[in-house]
Tab-separated table of N, CA, C and O in Angstrom:
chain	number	residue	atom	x	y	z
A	1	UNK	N	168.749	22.284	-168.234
A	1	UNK	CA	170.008	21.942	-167.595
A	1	UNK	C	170.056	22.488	-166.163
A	1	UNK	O	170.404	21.813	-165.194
A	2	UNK	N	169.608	23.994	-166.109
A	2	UNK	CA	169.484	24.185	-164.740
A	2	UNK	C	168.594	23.954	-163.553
A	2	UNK	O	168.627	24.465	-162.433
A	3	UNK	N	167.630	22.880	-164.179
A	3	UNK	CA	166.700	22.224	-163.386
A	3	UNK	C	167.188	21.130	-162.562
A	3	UNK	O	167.330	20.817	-161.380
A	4	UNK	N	167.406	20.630	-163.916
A	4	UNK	CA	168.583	19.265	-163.711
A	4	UNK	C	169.473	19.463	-162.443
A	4	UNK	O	169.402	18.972	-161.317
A	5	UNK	N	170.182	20.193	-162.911
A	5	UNK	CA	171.257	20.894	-161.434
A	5	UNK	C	170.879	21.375	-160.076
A	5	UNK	O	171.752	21.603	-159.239
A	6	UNK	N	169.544	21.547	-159.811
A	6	UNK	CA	169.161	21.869	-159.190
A	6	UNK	C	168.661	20.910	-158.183
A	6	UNK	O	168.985	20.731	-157.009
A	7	UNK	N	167.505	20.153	-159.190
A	7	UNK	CA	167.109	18.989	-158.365
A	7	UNK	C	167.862	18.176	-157.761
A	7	UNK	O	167.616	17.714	-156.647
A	8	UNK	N	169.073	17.870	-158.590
A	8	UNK	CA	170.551	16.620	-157.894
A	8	UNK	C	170.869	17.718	-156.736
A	8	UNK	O	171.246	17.250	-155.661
A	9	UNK	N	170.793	18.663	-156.809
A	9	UNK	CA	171.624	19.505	-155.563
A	9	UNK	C	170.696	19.630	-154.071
A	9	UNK	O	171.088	19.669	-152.905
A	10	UNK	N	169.406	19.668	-154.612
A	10	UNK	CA	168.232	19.440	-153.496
A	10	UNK	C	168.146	17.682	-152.794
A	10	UNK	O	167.770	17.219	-151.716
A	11	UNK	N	168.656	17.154	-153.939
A	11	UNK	CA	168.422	15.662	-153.130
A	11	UNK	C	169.892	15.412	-152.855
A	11	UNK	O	170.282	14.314	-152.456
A	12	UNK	N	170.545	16.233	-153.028
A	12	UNK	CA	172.122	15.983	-151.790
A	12	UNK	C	172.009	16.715	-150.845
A	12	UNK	O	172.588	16.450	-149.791
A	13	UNK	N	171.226	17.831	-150.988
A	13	UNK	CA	171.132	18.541	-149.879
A	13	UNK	C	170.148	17.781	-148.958
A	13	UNK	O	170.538	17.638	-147.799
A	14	UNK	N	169.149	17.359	-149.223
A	14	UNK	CA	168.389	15.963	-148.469
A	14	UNK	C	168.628	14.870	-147.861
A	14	UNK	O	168.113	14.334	-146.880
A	15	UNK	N	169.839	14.469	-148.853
A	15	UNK	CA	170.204	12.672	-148.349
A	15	UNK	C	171.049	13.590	-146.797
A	15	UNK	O	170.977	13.144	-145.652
A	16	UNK	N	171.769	14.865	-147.176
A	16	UNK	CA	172.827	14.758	-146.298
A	16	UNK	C	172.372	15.085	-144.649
A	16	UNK	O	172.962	14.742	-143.625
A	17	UNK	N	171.048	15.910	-144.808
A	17	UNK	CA	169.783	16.603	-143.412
A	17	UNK	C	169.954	15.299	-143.270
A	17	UNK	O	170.595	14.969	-142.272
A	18	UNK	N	169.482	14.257	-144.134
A	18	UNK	CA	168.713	12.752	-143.313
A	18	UNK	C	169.685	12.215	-142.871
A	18	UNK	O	169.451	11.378	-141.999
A	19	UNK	N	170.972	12.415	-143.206
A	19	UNK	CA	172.134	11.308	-142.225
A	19	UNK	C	172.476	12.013	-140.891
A	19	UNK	O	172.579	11.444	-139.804
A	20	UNK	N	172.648	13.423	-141.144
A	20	UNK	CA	172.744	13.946	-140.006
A	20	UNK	C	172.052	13.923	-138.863
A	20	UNK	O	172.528	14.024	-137.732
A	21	UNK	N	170.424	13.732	-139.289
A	21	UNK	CA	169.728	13.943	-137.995
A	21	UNK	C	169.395	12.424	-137.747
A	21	UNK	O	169.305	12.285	-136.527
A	22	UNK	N	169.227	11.506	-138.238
A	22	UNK	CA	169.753	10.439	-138.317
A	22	UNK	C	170.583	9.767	-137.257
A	22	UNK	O	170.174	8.747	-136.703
A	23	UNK	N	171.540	10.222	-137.016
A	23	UNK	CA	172.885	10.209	-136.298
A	23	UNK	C	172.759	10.730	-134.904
A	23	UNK	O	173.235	10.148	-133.930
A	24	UNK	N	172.100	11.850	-134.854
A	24	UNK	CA	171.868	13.079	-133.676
A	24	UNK	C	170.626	12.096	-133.239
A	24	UNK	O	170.470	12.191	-132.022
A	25	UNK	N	169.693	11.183	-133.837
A	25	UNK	CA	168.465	10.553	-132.993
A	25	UNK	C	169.229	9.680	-131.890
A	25	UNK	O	168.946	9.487	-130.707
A	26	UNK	N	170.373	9.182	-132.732
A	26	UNK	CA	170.538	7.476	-131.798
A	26	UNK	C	171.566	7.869	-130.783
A	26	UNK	O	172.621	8.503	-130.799
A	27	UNK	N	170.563	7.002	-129.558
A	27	UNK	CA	171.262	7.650	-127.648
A	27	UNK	C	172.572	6.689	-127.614
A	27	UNK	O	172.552	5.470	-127.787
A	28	UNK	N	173.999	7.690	-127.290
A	28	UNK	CA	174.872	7.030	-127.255
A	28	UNK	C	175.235	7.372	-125.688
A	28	UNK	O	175.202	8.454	-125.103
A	29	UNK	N	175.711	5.630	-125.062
A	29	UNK	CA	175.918	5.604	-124.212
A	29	UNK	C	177.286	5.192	-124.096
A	29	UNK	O	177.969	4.351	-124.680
A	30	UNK	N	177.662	6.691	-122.432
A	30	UNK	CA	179.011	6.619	-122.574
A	30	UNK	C	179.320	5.898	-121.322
A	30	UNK	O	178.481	5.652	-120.456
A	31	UNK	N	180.659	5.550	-121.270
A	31	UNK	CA	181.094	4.777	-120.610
A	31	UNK	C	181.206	5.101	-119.017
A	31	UNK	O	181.521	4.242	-118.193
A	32	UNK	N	180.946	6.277	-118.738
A	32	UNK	CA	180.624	6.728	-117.570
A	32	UNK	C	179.443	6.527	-117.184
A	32	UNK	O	179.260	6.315	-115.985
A	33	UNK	N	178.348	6.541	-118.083
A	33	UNK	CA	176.877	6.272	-117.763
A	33	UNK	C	176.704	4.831	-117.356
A	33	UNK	O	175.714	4.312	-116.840
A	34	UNK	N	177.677	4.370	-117.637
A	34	UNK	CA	177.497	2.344	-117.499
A	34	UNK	C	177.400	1.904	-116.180
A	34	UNK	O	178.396	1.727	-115.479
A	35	UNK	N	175.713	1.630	-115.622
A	35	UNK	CA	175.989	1.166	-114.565
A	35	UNK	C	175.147	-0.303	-114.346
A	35	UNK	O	174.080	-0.532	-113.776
A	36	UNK	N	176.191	-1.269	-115.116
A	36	UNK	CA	175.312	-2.529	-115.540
A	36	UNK	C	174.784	-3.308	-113.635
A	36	UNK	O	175.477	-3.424	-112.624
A	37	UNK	N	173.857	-3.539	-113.798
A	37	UNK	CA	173.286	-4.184	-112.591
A	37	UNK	C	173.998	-5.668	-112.438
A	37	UNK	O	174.207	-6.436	-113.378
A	38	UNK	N	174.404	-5.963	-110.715
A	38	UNK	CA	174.896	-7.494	-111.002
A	38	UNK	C	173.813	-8.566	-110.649
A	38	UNK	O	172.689	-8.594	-110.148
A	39	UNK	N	175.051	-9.739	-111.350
A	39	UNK	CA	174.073	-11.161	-111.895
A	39	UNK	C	175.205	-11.760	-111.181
A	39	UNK	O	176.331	-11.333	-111.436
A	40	UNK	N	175.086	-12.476	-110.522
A	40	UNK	CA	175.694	-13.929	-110.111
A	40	UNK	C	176.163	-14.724	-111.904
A	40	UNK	O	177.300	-15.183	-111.798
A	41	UNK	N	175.794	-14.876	-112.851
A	41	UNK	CA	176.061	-15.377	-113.893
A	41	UNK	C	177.302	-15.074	-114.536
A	41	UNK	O	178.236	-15.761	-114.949
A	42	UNK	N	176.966	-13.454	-114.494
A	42	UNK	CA	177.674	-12.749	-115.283
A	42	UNK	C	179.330	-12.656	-114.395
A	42	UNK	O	180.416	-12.633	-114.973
A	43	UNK	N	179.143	-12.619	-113.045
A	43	UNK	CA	180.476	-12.575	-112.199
A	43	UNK	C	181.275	-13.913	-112.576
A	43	UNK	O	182.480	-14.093	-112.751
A	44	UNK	N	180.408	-14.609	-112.627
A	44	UNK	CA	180.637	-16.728	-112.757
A	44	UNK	C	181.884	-16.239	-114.419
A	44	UNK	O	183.103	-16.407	-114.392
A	45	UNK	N	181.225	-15.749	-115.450
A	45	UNK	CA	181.782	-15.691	-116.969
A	45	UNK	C	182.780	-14.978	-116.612
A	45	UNK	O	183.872	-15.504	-116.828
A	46	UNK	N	182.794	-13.468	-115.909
A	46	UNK	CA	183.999	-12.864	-115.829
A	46	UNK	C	185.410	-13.606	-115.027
A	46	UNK	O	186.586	-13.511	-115.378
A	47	UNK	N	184.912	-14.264	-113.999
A	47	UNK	CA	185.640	-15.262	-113.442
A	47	UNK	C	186.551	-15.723	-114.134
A	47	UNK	O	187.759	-15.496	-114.060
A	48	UNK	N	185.894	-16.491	-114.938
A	48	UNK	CA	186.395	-17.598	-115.834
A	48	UNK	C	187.004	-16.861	-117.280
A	48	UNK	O	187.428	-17.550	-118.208
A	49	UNK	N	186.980	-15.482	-117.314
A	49	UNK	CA	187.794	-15.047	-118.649
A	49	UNK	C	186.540	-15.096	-119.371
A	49	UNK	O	187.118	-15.047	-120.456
A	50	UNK	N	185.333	-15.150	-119.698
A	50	UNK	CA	184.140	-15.295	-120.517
A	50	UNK	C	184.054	-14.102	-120.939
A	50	UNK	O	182.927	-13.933	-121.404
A	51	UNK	N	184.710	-13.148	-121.014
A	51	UNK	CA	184.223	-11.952	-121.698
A	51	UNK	C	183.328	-11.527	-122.547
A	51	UNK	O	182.675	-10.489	-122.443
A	52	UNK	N	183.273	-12.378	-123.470
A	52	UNK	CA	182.301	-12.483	-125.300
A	52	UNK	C	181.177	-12.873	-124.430
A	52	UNK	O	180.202	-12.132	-124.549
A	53	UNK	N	181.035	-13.969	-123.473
A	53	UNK	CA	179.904	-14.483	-123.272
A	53	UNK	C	178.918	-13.662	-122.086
A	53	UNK	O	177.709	-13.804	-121.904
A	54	UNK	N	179.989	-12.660	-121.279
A	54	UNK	CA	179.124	-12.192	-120.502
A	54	UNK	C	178.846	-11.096	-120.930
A	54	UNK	O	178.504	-10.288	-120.068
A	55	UNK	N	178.867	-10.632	-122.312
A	55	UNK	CA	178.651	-9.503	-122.775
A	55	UNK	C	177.186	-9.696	-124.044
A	55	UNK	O	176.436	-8.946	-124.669
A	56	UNK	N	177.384	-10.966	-123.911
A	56	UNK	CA	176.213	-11.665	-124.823
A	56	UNK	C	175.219	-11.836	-123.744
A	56	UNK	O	174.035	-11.682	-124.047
A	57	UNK	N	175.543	-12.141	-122.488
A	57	UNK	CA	174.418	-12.569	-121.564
A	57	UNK	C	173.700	-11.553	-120.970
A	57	UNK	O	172.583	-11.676	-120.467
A	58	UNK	N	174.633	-10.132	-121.066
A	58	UNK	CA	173.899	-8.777	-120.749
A	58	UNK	C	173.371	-8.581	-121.813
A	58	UNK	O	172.322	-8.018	-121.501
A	59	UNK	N	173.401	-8.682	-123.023
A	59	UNK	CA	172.420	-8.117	-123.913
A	59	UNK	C	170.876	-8.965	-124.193
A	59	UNK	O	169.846	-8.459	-124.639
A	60	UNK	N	171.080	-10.292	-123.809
A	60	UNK	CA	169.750	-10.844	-123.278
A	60	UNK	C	168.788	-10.357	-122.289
A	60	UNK	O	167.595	-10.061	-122.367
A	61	UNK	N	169.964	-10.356	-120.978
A	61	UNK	CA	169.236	-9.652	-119.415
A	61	UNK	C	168.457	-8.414	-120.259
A	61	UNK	O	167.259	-8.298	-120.517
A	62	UNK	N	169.423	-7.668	-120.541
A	62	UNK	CA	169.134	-6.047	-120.535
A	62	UNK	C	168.287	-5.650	-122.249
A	62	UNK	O	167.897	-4.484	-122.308
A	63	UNK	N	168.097	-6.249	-123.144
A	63	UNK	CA	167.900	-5.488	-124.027
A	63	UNK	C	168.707	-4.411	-124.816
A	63	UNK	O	168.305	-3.501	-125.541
A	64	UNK	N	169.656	-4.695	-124.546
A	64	UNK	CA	170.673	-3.459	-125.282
A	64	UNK	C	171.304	-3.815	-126.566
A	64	UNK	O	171.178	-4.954	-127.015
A	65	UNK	N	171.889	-3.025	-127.100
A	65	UNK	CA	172.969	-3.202	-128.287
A	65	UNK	C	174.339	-3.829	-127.788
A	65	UNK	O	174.719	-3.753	-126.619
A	66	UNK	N	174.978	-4.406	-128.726
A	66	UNK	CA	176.444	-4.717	-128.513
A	66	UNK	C	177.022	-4.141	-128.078
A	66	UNK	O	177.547	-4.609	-127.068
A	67	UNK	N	177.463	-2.410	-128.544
A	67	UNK	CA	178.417	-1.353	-127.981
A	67	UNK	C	177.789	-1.188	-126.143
A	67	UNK	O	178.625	-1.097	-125.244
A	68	UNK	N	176.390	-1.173	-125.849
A	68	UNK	CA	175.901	-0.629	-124.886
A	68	UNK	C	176.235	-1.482	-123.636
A	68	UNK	O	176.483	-0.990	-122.535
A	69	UNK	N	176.217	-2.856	-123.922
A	69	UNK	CA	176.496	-4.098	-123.451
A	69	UNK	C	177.755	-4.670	-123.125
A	69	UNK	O	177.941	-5.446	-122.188
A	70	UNK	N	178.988	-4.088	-124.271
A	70	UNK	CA	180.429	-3.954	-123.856
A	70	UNK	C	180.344	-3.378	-122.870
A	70	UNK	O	180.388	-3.896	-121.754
A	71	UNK	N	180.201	-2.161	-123.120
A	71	UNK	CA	180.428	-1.060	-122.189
A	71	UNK	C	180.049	-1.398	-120.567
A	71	UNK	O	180.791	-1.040	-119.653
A	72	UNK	N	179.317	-1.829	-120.441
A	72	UNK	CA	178.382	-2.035	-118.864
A	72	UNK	C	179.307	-3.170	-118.935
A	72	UNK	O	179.781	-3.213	-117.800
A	73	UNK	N	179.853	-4.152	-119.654
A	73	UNK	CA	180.291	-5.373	-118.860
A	73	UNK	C	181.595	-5.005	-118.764
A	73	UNK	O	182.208	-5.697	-117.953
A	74	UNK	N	182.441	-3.900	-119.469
A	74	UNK	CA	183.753	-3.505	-119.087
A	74	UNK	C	183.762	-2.787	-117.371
A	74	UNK	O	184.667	-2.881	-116.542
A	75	UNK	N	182.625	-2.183	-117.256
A	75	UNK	CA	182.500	-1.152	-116.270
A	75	UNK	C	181.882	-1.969	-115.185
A	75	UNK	O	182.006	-1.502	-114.053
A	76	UNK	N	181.275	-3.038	-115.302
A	76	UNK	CA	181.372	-4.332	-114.580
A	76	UNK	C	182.966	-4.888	-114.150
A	76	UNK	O	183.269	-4.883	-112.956
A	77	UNK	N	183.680	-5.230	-114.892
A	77	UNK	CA	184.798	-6.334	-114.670
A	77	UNK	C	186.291	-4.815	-113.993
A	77	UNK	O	187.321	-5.167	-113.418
A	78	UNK	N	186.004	-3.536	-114.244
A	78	UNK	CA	186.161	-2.513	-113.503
A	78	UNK	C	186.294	-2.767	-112.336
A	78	UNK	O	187.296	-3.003	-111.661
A	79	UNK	N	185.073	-2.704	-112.063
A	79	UNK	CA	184.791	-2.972	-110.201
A	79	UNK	C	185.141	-4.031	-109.202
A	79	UNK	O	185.270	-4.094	-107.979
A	80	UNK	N	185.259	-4.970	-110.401
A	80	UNK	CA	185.457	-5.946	-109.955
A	80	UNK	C	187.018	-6.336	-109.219
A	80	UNK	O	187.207	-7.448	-108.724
């Protein structure tokens, strides 16, 4: 029984290291760091209210994630 208890307590104590560091790997970018480069395209979408689309068209240009890609096109339409 106290093996039993033991082992479940080692693999919670495991799952929980792996979410944590997990979490601590992935680079979060903050909204101050956002310094999306301009596109003639992307000014054209903001223009026009395209929001969804120029935030889709930076994550083509750039390679980024969704959140990373908001972010630079908010900090885009900012300046603007």
């Amino acid at each position: 029984m106290q093996i039993l208890l033991g082992a479940i307590l080692g693999i919670a104590t495991l799952l929980a290291l792996r979410a944590i560091l997990s979490r601590a790997e992935r680079p979060r970018l903050q909204p101050e760091l956002a310094d999306p480069e301009p596109d003639a395209r992307l000014d054209e979408l903001l223009d026009d209210g395209r929001k969804i689309q120029a935030v889709k068209l930076y994550r083509e240009l750039h390679g980024v994630d969704l959140t990373q890609a908001k972010i630079a096109v908010d900090a885009l339409a900012r300046r603007r």
